[in-house]
Coordinates of C-alpha atoms in Angstrom, one line a residue:
X1 CA 10.4 129.1 12.1
X2 CA 8.0 130.5 9.4
X3 CA 10.7 132.8 8.1
X4 CA 13.1 129.9 7.7
X5 CA 10.8 127.2 6.4
X6 CA 8.8 129.5 4.1
X7 CA 5.7 128.2 2.4
X8 CA 4.6 124.7 3.0
X9 CA 2.5 122.7 0.5
X10 CA -0.1 120.2 1.5
X11 CA 1.5 116.7 1.7
X12 CA 0.3 113.6 -0.2
X13 CA -0.4 115.1 -3.6
X14 CA 1.1 112.2 -5.6
X15 CA -0.9 109.1 -6.2
X16 CA 0.4 105.6 -6.2
X17 CA -0.2 105.2 -9.9
X18 CA 1.8 108.4 -10.7
X19 CA 4.6 107.4 -8.4
X20 CA 4.8 103.9 -10.1
X21 CA 4.9 105.5 -13.6
X22 CA 7.7 107.8 -12.4
X23 CA 9.8 104.9 -11.0
X24 CA 9.3 103.0 -14.3
X25 CA 10.5 106.0 -16.3
X26 CA 13.4 106.4 -14.0
X27 CA 14.5 102.8 -14.2
X28 CA 14.2 102.8 -18.0
X29 CA 16.2 105.9 -18.6
X30 CA 19.9 105.8 -19.5
X31 CA 20.7 109.5 -19.7
X32 CA 24.3 110.1 -20.7
X33 CA 26.6 111.4 -18.0
X34 CA 27.6 115.1 -18.0
X35 CA 31.0 115.8 -19.3
X36 CA 33.8 115.7 -16.8
X37 CA 36.7 118.1 -16.4
X38 CA 39.8 117.2 -18.3
X39 CA 41.8 114.6 -16.3
X40 CA 38.8 112.7 -14.8
X41 CA 38.9 109.0 -15.5
X42 CA 36.7 106.0 -14.9
X43 CA 36.7 104.0 -11.7
X44 CA 37.2 105.1 -8.1
X45 CA 39.8 107.7 -7.7
X46 CA 41.3 110.1 -5.2
X47 CA 40.9 113.8 -5.6
X48 CA 43.5 115.4 -7.9
X49 CA 46.4 116.8 -6.0
X50 CA 45.1 115.5 -2.7
X51 CA 42.8 118.4 -2.3
X52 CA 39.9 117.4 -0.1
X53 CA 37.4 119.2 1.9
X54 CA 37.0 116.8 4.7
X55 CA 38.6 114.5 7.2
X56 CA 41.6 112.2 6.8
X57 CA 39.6 109.6 4.8
X58 CA 39.0 112.4 2.3
X59 CA 35.2 112.0 1.8
X60 CA 32.4 113.7 3.7
X61 CA 30.3 110.5 3.5
X62 CA 33.1 108.0 4.2
X63 CA 32.4 106.8 0.6
X64 CA 29.1 105.2 1.8
X65 CA 26.6 103.9 -0.7
X66 CA 24.5 106.2 -2.8
X67 CA 21.7 106.1 -5.4
X68 CA 22.8 105.7 -9.0
X69 CA 19.5 106.4 -10.7
X70 CA 20.0 108.9 -13.6
X71 CA 17.6 111.7 -14.6
X72 CA 15.1 111.0 -17.3
X73 CA 16.0 111.5 -21.0
X74 CA 13.2 114.1 -21.3
X75 CA 14.3 117.2 -19.4
X76 CA 11.9 119.4 -17.6
X77 CA 10.8 122.8 -18.9
X78 CA 11.5 126.0 -17.2
X79 CA 9.9 126.6 -13.7
X80 CA 6.3 127.6 -14.0
X81 CA 5.4 125.1 -16.8
X82 CA 6.9 121.8 -15.8
X83 CA 4.5 121.2 -13.0
X84 CA 1.7 120.7 -15.5
X85 CA 3.5 117.9 -17.4
X86 CA 2.7 114.2 -16.7
X87 CA 5.1 112.3 -14.6
X88 CA 6.2 110.0 -17.4
X89 CA 7.8 112.9 -19.3
X90 CA 10.2 113.7 -16.4
X91 CA 8.1 116.3 -14.6
X92 CA 7.9 114.3 -11.4
X93 CA 11.6 113.9 -11.2
X94 CA 12.1 117.6 -11.6
X95 CA 10.0 118.2 -8.5
X96 CA 11.8 118.9 -5.2
X97 CA 10.0 118.9 -1.9
X98 CA 9.2 122.3 -0.5
X99 CA 11.3 122.3 2.7
X100 CA 14.3 120.6 0.9
X101 CA 14.2 123.1 -1.9
X102 CA 14.0 126.0 0.5
X103 CA 17.0 124.7 2.4
X104 CA 19.1 124.4 -0.7
X105 CA 18.3 128.0 -1.8
X106 CA 18.9 129.3 1.7
X107 CA 22.3 127.7 1.8
X108 CA 23.2 129.2 -1.6
X109 CA 22.3 132.6 -0.3
X110 CA 24.2 132.3 3.0
X111 CA 27.4 131.0 1.3
X112 CA 27.0 133.7 -1.4
X113 CA 27.2 136.3 1.4
X114 CA 30.2 134.8 3.3
X115 CA 32.1 133.3 0.4
X116 CA 30.9 134.9 -2.9
X117 CA 34.0 133.8 -4.8
X118 CA 32.9 130.1 -4.4
X119 CA 29.8 130.7 -6.6
X120 CA 27.9 127.8 -5.0
X121 CA 24.7 126.9 -7.1
X122 CA 21.8 125.5 -5.1
X123 CA 21.3 123.0 -7.9
X124 CA 24.6 121.3 -7.0
X125 CA 23.3 120.8 -3.4
X126 CA 20.0 119.4 -4.9
X127 CA 22.0 116.9 -7.1
X128 CA 24.0 115.7 -4.1
X129 CA 20.9 115.5 -2.0
X130 CA 19.1 113.5 -4.7
X131 CA 22.0 111.0 -4.9
X132 CA 22.6 110.7 -1.2
X133 CA 19.1 110.4 0.2
X134 CA 16.6 111.0 -2.5
X135 CA 15.9 114.5 -1.3
X136 CA 15.5 113.4 2.3
X137 CA 13.4 110.4 1.2
X138 CA 11.1 112.4 -0.9
X139 CA 10.8 115.3 1.7
X140 CA 9.9 113.3 4.8
X141 CA 10.7 116.1 7.1
X142 CA 8.8 118.0 9.9
X143 CA 7.9 121.7 10.0
X144 CA 11.5 122.5 11.2
X145 CA 13.1 120.6 8.4
X146 CA 14.2 117.6 10.5
X147 CA 13.7 114.1 9.0
X148 CA 10.8 112.2 10.5
X149 CA 13.0 109.2 11.0
X150 CA 16.8 109.2 11.0
X151 CA 18.5 108.5 7.6
X152 CA 21.5 106.2 8.4
X153 CA 24.0 104.6 6.1
X154 CA 25.5 101.1 6.8
X155 CA 28.2 100.6 9.4
X156 CA 31.5 101.6 7.9
X157 CA 33.2 98.5 9.1
X158 CA 35.5 97.8 6.1
X159 CA 33.1 95.1 4.8
X160 CA 32.7 96.6 1.3
X161 CA 32.9 100.1 2.7
X162 CA 35.6 102.3 4.3
X163 CA 36.7 101.2 7.8
X164 CA 35.9 104.1 10.1
X165 CA 35.7 103.3 13.8
X166 CA 33.3 105.2 16.0
X167 CA 34.1 108.9 16.5
X168 CA 31.0 110.2 18.2
X169 CA 30.1 107.6 20.8
X170 CA 27.0 106.9 18.8
X171 CA 25.6 110.4 19.4
X172 CA 24.6 111.0 15.8
X173 CA 24.4 107.5 14.2
X174 CA 23.5 105.3 17.2
X175 CA 26.5 103.1 16.6
X176 CA 29.3 103.1 19.2
X177 CA 31.5 100.7 17.3
X178 CA 31.7 102.1 13.7
X179 CA 30.6 105.4 12.2
X180 CA 27.7 105.6 9.8
X181 CA 26.7 108.4 7.3
X182 CA 23.9 110.5 8.8
X183 CA 21.1 112.6 7.6
X184 CA 19.8 113.9 4.2
X185 CA 23.3 114.9 3.1
X186 CA 24.9 111.8 4.6
X187 CA 27.7 113.2 6.7
X188 CA 29.8 110.9 8.7
X189 CA 30.1 112.0 12.4
X190 CA 33.8 113.0 12.2
X191 CA 33.1 115.3 9.2
X192 CA 30.0 116.8 10.9
X193 CA 32.0 117.6 14.0
X194 CA 34.1 119.9 11.8
X195 CA 31.6 121.2 9.3
X196 CA 28.3 121.1 11.2
X197 CA 26.1 124.2 10.9
X198 CA 23.0 125.7 12.6
X199 CA 21.2 127.2 9.7
X200 CA 17.6 127.2 11.0
X201 CA 18.5 129.1 14.2
X202 CA 17.4 126.5 16.8
X203 CA 20.7 126.5 18.6
X204 CA 21.6 123.0 17.4
X205 CA 23.9 121.6 14.7
X206 CA 21.8 118.7 13.6
X207 CA 22.9 116.5 10.6
X208 CA 19.3 115.2 10.4
X209 CA 18.0 118.7 9.7
X210 CA 17.9 119.6 6.0
X211 CA 18.7 123.3 6.6
X212 CA 21.7 122.6 8.8
X213 CA 22.9 119.8 6.5
X214 CA 22.5 121.8 3.3
X215 CA 24.6 124.7 4.6
X216 CA 27.3 122.4 5.9
X217 CA 27.4 120.7 2.5
X218 CA 27.7 124.1 0.8
X219 CA 30.6 125.2 3.0
X220 CA 32.3 121.8 2.6
X221 CA 32.1 122.0 -1.2
X222 CA 33.6 125.5 -1.1
X223 CA 36.6 124.5 1.0
X224 CA 40.2 125.0 -0.2
X225 CA 39.4 128.2 -2.2
X226 CA 37.3 126.4 -4.8
X227 CA 35.4 128.3 -7.5
X228 CA 32.5 126.0 -8.4
X229 CA 31.9 127.9 -11.6
X230 CA 35.2 126.2 -12.8
X231 CA 34.6 122.7 -14.0
X232 CA 37.8 121.3 -12.5
X233 CA 37.0 122.8 -9.1
X234 CA 33.4 121.5 -9.2
X235 CA 34.7 118.0 -10.0
X236 CA 37.2 118.1 -7.1
X237 CA 34.5 119.3 -4.7
X238 CA 32.1 116.5 -5.7
X239 CA 34.9 113.9 -5.5
X240 CA 35.8 115.2 -2.0
X241 CA 32.2 114.3 -1.0
X242 CA 32.5 110.7 -2.3
X243 CA 35.7 109.5 -4.0
X244 CA 34.1 107.7 -7.0
X245 CA 34.0 108.8 -10.6
X246 CA 30.7 107.0 -11.0
X247 CA 29.4 109.1 -8.1
X248 CA 30.8 112.2 -9.9
X249 CA 29.0 111.3 -13.1
X250 CA 25.7 110.7 -11.4
X251 CA 25.9 114.0 -9.5
X252 CA 26.9 115.8 -12.6
X253 CA 23.9 114.4 -14.5
X254 CA 21.4 115.5 -11.8
X255 CA 23.1 118.9 -11.6
X256 CA 22.7 119.5 -15.3
X257 CA 19.1 118.2 -15.1
X258 CA 18.1 120.5 -12.3
X259 CA 19.8 123.5 -14.0
X260 CA 17.3 123.1 -16.9
X261 CA 14.4 123.6 -14.6
X262 CA 12.7 122.4 -11.4
X263 CA 9.5 123.0 -9.5
X264 CA 8.3 122.7 -5.9
X265 CA 6.2 119.7 -4.7
X266 CA 4.6 119.1 -1.3
X267 CA 6.8 117.7 1.4
X268 CA 6.6 113.9 1.5
X269 CA 5.6 113.6 -2.2
X270 CA 9.0 113.6 -3.9
X271 CA 10.0 110.7 -6.2
X272 CA 12.2 108.1 -4.5
X273 CA 15.3 106.7 -6.2
X274 CA 15.5 102.9 -6.4
X275 CA 19.0 101.9 -7.5
X276 CA 21.6 102.0 -4.8
X277 CA 25.3 101.7 -5.6
X278 CA 26.9 98.3 -5.2
X279 CA 29.8 98.3 -2.7
X280 CA 33.0 96.7 -3.8
X281 CA 34.9 94.5 -1.4
X282 CA 38.1 95.9 0.1
X283 CA 40.9 95.2 -2.5
X284 CA 43.6 92.6 -1.7
X285 CA 47.0 92.5 -3.3
X286 CA 47.1 90.2 -6.4
X287 CA 50.0 89.3 -8.7
X288 CA 50.2 91.5 -11.8
X289 CA 48.4 89.9 -14.8
X290 CA 50.2 89.2 -18.0
X291 CA 48.7 89.7 -21.4
X292 CA 46.1 86.9 -22.0
X293 CA 44.9 86.9 -18.5
X294 CA 47.5 84.6 -16.9
X295 CA 49.6 85.5 -13.9
X296 CA 53.3 86.1 -14.1
X297 CA 55.2 83.4 -12.1
X298 CA 57.7 84.6 -9.5
X299 CA 61.0 84.6 -11.3
X300 CA 63.6 82.1 -10.0
X301 CA 67.2 83.1 -9.6
X302 CA 69.4 82.2 -12.7
X303 CA 71.6 79.2 -12.0
X304 CA 75.3 79.6 -12.0
X305 CA 77.2 78.3 -15.0
X306 CA 79.0 74.9 -14.7
X307 CA 82.1 75.2 -12.6
X308 CA 80.5 77.5 -10.2
X309 CA 82.3 80.5 -11.4
X310 CA 80.8 83.7 -12.7
X311 CA 81.4 84.5 -16.3
X312 CA 84.2 87.0 -17.1
X313 CA 82.9 90.3 -18.1
X314 CA 83.1 91.1 -21.8
X315 CA 85.9 93.5 -22.8
X316 CA 84.7 96.9 -23.6
X317 CA 86.5 96.9 -26.9
X318 CA 87.6 93.9 -28.9
X319 CA 91.2 93.1 -28.2
X320 CA 92.0 95.7 -25.5
X321 CA 91.4 93.3 -22.6
X322 CA 89.7 96.0 -20.4
X323 CA 86.3 96.0 -18.9
X324 CA 83.7 98.8 -18.6
X325 CA 83.5 100.3 -15.1
X326 CA 80.3 99.6 -13.2
X327 CA 78.2 102.8 -13.4
X328 CA 77.4 104.5 -10.2
X329 CA 73.7 104.5 -9.6
X330 CA 72.0 107.8 -9.2
X331 CA 70.3 108.1 -5.9
X332 CA 66.5 108.7 -6.3
X333 CA 65.3 112.1 -5.5
X334 CA 63.2 112.2 -2.4
X335 CA 59.5 112.9 -3.0
X336 CA 58.5 116.0 -1.2
X337 CA 55.7 115.3 1.3
X338 CA 52.3 116.6 0.2
X339 CA 51.3 119.9 1.6
X340 CA 48.7 119.4 4.3
X341 CA 45.2 120.7 3.5
X342 CA 44.3 123.5 5.9
X343 CA 41.3 122.7 8.1
X344 CA 38.1 124.8 7.5
X345 CA 38.7 126.6 10.8
X346 CA 42.1 127.8 9.4
X347 CA 40.8 128.6 5.9
X348 CA 39.7 132.2 5.1
X349 CA 36.1 132.2 4.0
X350 CA 35.1 135.9 3.8
X351 CA 35.9 139.5 4.7
X352 CA 33.0 141.7 5.7
X353 CA 32.3 145.2 6.9
X354 CA 32.5 145.4 10.7
X355 CA 30.4 148.5 11.1
X356 CA 32.4 151.2 9.3
X357 CA 30.2 154.3 8.7
X358 CA 30.5 157.0 6.1
X359 CA 34.1 158.1 5.6
X360 CA 34.1 161.9 5.2
X361 CA 36.4 164.6 6.6
X362 CA 37.3 168.2 5.9
X363 CA 40.8 169.0 4.4
X364 CA 43.5 168.6 7.0
X365 CA 41.1 167.0 9.5
X366 CA 40.9 163.6 11.1
X367 CA 38.2 161.1 10.0
X368 CA 35.9 160.3 12.8
X369 CA 35.2 156.8 11.4
X370 CA 37.9 154.1 11.2
X371 CA 37.9 151.4 8.6
X372 CA 37.1 148.1 10.2
X373 CA 36.6 144.6 8.7
X374 CA 35.7 141.2 10.1
X375 CA 37.3 138.0 8.8
X376 CA 35.4 134.7 8.9
X377 CA 36.7 131.2 8.2
X378 CA 35.2 128.6 5.9
X379 CA 32.7 127.6 8.6
X380 CA 31.5 131.2 9.0
X381 CA 33.1 131.7 12.4
X382 CA 35.3 134.7 13.3
X383 CA 38.9 134.2 12.3
X384 CA 41.7 135.5 14.6
X385 CA 45.4 136.2 14.0
X386 CA 44.9 136.9 10.3
X387 CA 47.0 139.7 8.7
X388 CA 44.7 142.3 7.0
X389 CA 46.3 144.9 4.8
X390 CA 44.7 148.3 4.3
X391 CA 45.7 150.4 1.3
X392 CA 44.7 154.1 0.4
X393 CA 44.3 154.9 -3.3
X394 CA 43.7 158.4 -4.5
X395 CA 45.3 161.9 -4.8
X396 CA 43.8 163.8 -1.9
X397 CA 47.0 163.3 0.2
X398 CA 45.1 161.3 2.9
X399 CA 47.3 159.0 5.0
X400 CA 46.9 156.7 7.9
X401 CA 48.0 158.0 11.3
X402 CA 51.7 157.7 11.2
X403 CA 52.0 158.9 7.6
X404 CA 51.6 155.7 5.7
X405 CA 49.4 154.8 2.7
X406 CA 49.5 151.0 3.5
X407 CA 49.3 149.3 6.9
X408 CA 48.8 145.7 8.1
X409 CA 46.7 144.8 11.1
X410 CA 46.2 141.4 12.8
X411 CA 42.6 140.4 13.4
X412 CA 41.5 140.0 17.0
X413 CA 39.6 137.1 18.6
X414 CA 36.3 138.3 17.2
X415 CA 37.7 138.4 13.7
X416 CA 37.9 142.2 13.5
X417 CA 40.8 144.2 12.2
X418 CA 40.6 148.0 12.5
X419 CA 42.9 150.3 10.5
X420 CA 44.6 153.4 12.2
X421 CA 42.8 156.7 12.0
X422 CA 42.8 158.5 8.6
X423 CA 44.3 162.0 8.3
X424 CA 42.7 164.0 5.5
X425 CA 45.0 165.6 3.0
X426 CA 44.7 169.2 1.8
X427 CA 43.2 168.4 -1.6
X428 CA 39.5 167.8 -1.8
X429 CA 38.0 164.8 -3.7
X430 CA 37.3 161.1 -3.6
X431 CA 39.6 158.2 -2.6
X432 CA 39.3 154.5 -1.6
X433 CA 40.5 152.3 1.2
X434 CA 40.9 148.6 0.3
X435 CA 41.2 145.8 2.9
X436 CA 42.9 142.6 1.7
X437 CA 43.4 139.3 3.4
X438 CA 44.5 135.8 2.4
X439 CA 47.1 134.5 0.0
X440 CA 45.8 131.5 -2.0
X441 CA 42.6 133.3 -2.9
X442 CA 42.6 136.8 -1.4
X443 CA 39.5 138.4 -0.1
X444 CA 39.1 142.2 -0.6
X445 CA 36.7 144.8 0.6
X446 CA 36.7 148.4 -0.7
X447 CA 35.4 151.6 1.0
X448 CA 34.7 154.9 -0.6
X449 CA 35.8 158.0 1.2
X450 CA 36.0 161.8 0.5
X451 CA 37.8 164.9 1.6
X452 CA 35.7 168.1 1.6
X453 CA 36.8 171.7 1.8
X454 CA 37.5 173.3 5.2
X455 CA 34.4 175.0 6.7
X456 CA 33.5 178.0 8.7
X457 CA 30.0 178.5 10.1
X458 CA 30.7 182.2 11.0
X459 CA 32.7 185.1 9.5
X460 CA 32.9 188.6 11.1
X461 CA 34.7 191.8 10.3
X462 CA 37.6 192.8 12.6
X463 CA 37.1 196.5 13.5
X464 CA 34.2 198.9 13.1
X465 CA 35.7 201.9 11.4
X466 CA 33.5 203.4 8.6
X467 CA 35.0 202.6 5.1
X468 CA 34.9 205.8 2.9
X469 CA 36.7 206.7 -0.3
X470 CA 36.5 209.6 -2.7
X471 CA 35.6 208.9 -6.3
X472 CA 38.5 207.6 -8.3
X473 CA 40.5 207.0 -5.0
X474 CA 41.2 203.9 -3.0
X475 CA 39.9 203.1 0.5
X476 CA 42.5 204.1 3.0
X477 CA 41.6 201.4 5.6
X478 CA 42.1 197.7 4.9
X479 CA 39.3 195.2 5.4
X480 CA 40.1 192.3 7.8
X481 CA 37.7 189.4 8.7
X482 CA 37.9 186.3 10.9
X483 CA 36.3 182.9 10.2
X484 CA 35.4 180.4 12.9
X485 CA 33.9 176.9 13.0
X486 CA 32.0 176.0 16.1
X487 CA 33.6 178.9 17.9
X488 CA 37.2 177.9 17.0
X489 CA 39.4 179.7 14.5
X490 CA 39.0 178.1 11.0
X491 CA 42.3 178.2 9.1
X492 CA 42.5 177.5 5.4
X493 CA 38.9 178.2 4.7
X494 CA 37.8 179.4 1.3
X495 CA 36.2 182.8 1.3
X496 CA 34.5 184.4 -1.6
X497 CA 34.3 188.3 -1.6
X498 CA 31.7 189.8 -4.0
X499 CA 30.5 193.4 -4.7
X500 CA 26.7 193.2 -4.6
X501 CA 23.6 195.4 -4.6
X502 CA 21.7 193.6 -2.0
X503 CA 22.6 191.9 1.4
X504 CA 21.7 188.4 0.1
X505 CA 24.1 188.7 -2.8
X506 CA 21.4 188.0 -5.4
X507 CA 22.3 190.9 -7.6
X508 CA 25.8 191.6 -8.6
X509 CA 27.2 195.1 -8.9
X510 CA 29.1 196.4 -12.0
X511 CA 29.6 199.9 -10.5
X512 CA 31.2 201.3 -7.4
X513 CA 34.2 199.8 -5.5
X514 CA 36.3 197.1 -7.0
X515 CA 39.5 195.0 -6.6
X516 CA 42.3 194.8 -9.2
X517 CA 43.7 191.8 -10.9
X518 CA 47.4 191.4 -11.7
X519 CA 47.0 193.6 -14.9
X520 CA 45.3 196.3 -12.9
X521 CA 41.9 195.7 -14.4
X522 CA 38.8 195.9 -12.1
X523 CA 37.5 192.8 -10.4
X524 CA 34.3 192.6 -8.3
X525 CA 34.6 188.9 -7.2
X526 CA 37.6 187.3 -5.5
X527 CA 38.3 183.8 -4.1
X528 CA 40.5 184.0 -1.0
X529 CA 41.6 181.8 1.9
X530 CA 42.0 182.4 5.7
X531 CA 45.4 182.2 7.3
X532 CA 46.5 179.8 10.1
X533 CA 44.6 182.0 12.6
X534 CA 41.4 182.1 10.6
X535 CA 42.1 185.7 9.6
X536 CA 41.9 187.2 6.1
X537 CA 42.9 190.7 5.1
X538 CA 41.4 191.7 1.8
X539 CA 43.4 193.3 -1.0
X540 CA 43.1 197.0 -1.6
X541 CA 39.7 198.3 -2.6
X542 CA 39.3 201.1 -5.1
X543 CA 36.4 203.5 -5.9
X544 CA 35.2 204.4 -9.4
X545 CA 33.6 207.8 -10.3
X546 CA 30.1 206.8 -9.1
X547 CA 29.4 208.1 -5.6
X548 CA 27.0 206.1 -3.3
X549 CA 26.8 203.4 -0.7
X550 CA 27.8 199.9 -1.8
X551 CA 27.9 196.4 -0.2
X552 CA 30.7 193.9 0.0
X553 CA 29.5 190.3 0.8
X554 CA 31.9 187.6 2.1
X555 CA 30.8 183.9 2.3
X556 CA 32.6 180.8 3.5
X557 CA 32.3 177.0 3.0
X558 CA 30.1 176.0 5.8
X559 CA 27.5 178.8 5.6
X560 CA 29.3 181.8 7.2
X561 CA 28.6 185.2 5.7
X562 CA 29.0 188.9 6.4
X563 CA 28.1 192.1 4.6
X564 CA 30.3 195.2 4.8
X565 CA 29.2 198.7 3.6
X566 CA 31.5 200.8 1.4
X567 CA 30.8 204.5 0.8
X568 CA 32.1 206.5 -2.1
X569 CA 31.6 210.3 -1.7
X570 CA 33.4 213.5 -2.5
X571 CA 35.1 215.2 0.4
X572 CA 33.1 218.2 1.9
X573 CA 34.3 221.6 0.7
X574 CA 34.9 224.2 3.5
X575 CA 34.1 227.9 2.9
X576 CA 37.0 230.5 3.2
X577 CA 37.1 232.5 6.4
X578 CA 35.8 236.2 6.2
X579 CA 38.3 238.9 7.1
X580 CA 37.4 242.3 8.5
X581 CA 38.3 245.4 6.5
X582 CA 40.1 247.9 8.7
X583 CA 38.4 251.3 9.1
X584 CA 39.9 254.2 7.3

């Protein structure tokens, strides 16, 4: 657990006098609330548009009570200096217990890996933890991050709170009649059943463990494709936790306060809040008030006129004796039902590499690696039956097996989706493969890939006949070579032919044999390509007026090379035959 829990500070560093001064400063402060996103109003309210992150009641905590203490007016300095300030200036309030702070930062890092688009800040978790439980009652947790005693809210029995009957058989909250908010982040059992996490690696999803609870809160706040860097999304996320604008204002205040600076304090020495929210009784229908505070009486039906007859309708026009037809009422348009919020198990959280290695192949070849991704839902679990689209972008001519540049694959039970094999084009260069999944807020993952030139690790001359030409003449015999790669003919391989003075090709030659360009001018270097059988017949070779033995060096992509000798010499002259003179 040392890796998870990180450094621990000695408990009990805060004295009673310092704690009392901090509480007095806290009670006296009246810091203004942070600005709300446009559209937020006073009083309790539902989340805009019905977007929630949790169960049917729409709040992770079941709208249980919370602490309403506001941060001090004097904000802390940046980390590193605030710990030396006296408690009365707000330094004590900026302190967060070591294990609790570590849990918030670990949750930010984990969610940032699986759902980077959410942009979850750990300071938001700290603000909610402060308001919900006073940072786990000042950091009263053991070495594993579990609270020393359970933190339970009141029974949600409808007496001033929401009415939520028992959903866990009392397993988490010890109440088999009604649910209660549980743990440092105050999850009700029904919400924890959906969002619970095991962040400390002990094999249990425990709402009383600050590591598990902080990660669950982070994933809950990110539900529904929220981007918490956007004020409106952040407000909706906080309201989904507890549907009260007072709650939102309080959390926002602590969020802004912690963003200005915090420091770590020993577990068990955090400052405890003192002002719980006051629950309101369940509302009952009342008559609509009239201006002045009186109640409108129920209207009585208008009496009939004397004689018991209904008055004749007024004529539509004076003197015409006709009446206006009764207008046909327009039927009200039906209100479309709200779209159901997808559960976190059905919400795409992230798209990650599922083990794809380097994507490299030679021109015309098949890539050994196949692009593979893994989809995870908002809870971090593998997500099956999700369409994932793979798209090739580039000019190398590379295509998926089947000749397509775009294919869609459905993820398997383990969340993986693997694209068909890639077939390299004939053009060398770089290209990308992009995997895309999701519609509301798509997740993408891009892979770099490359096509390299065809290779041959060996090149040999075909035939052994000596190559000889007279000065100023051309070589009568053509030069043919064959390139292979791992013993197999290598078609389409680039071959460079160069006239050199040494076998290593370090010194070029400006005399002796040469090729000709299209204009008939001498060339002593050519770039050529093997045919479909890996063979290459060189163009005609000519000799200049300089006799001697010369070298022709051929090299390939992949390291193959061969040196061929060319001899320029004059033909041998033969002496005329002697004839006998006949005797006289």
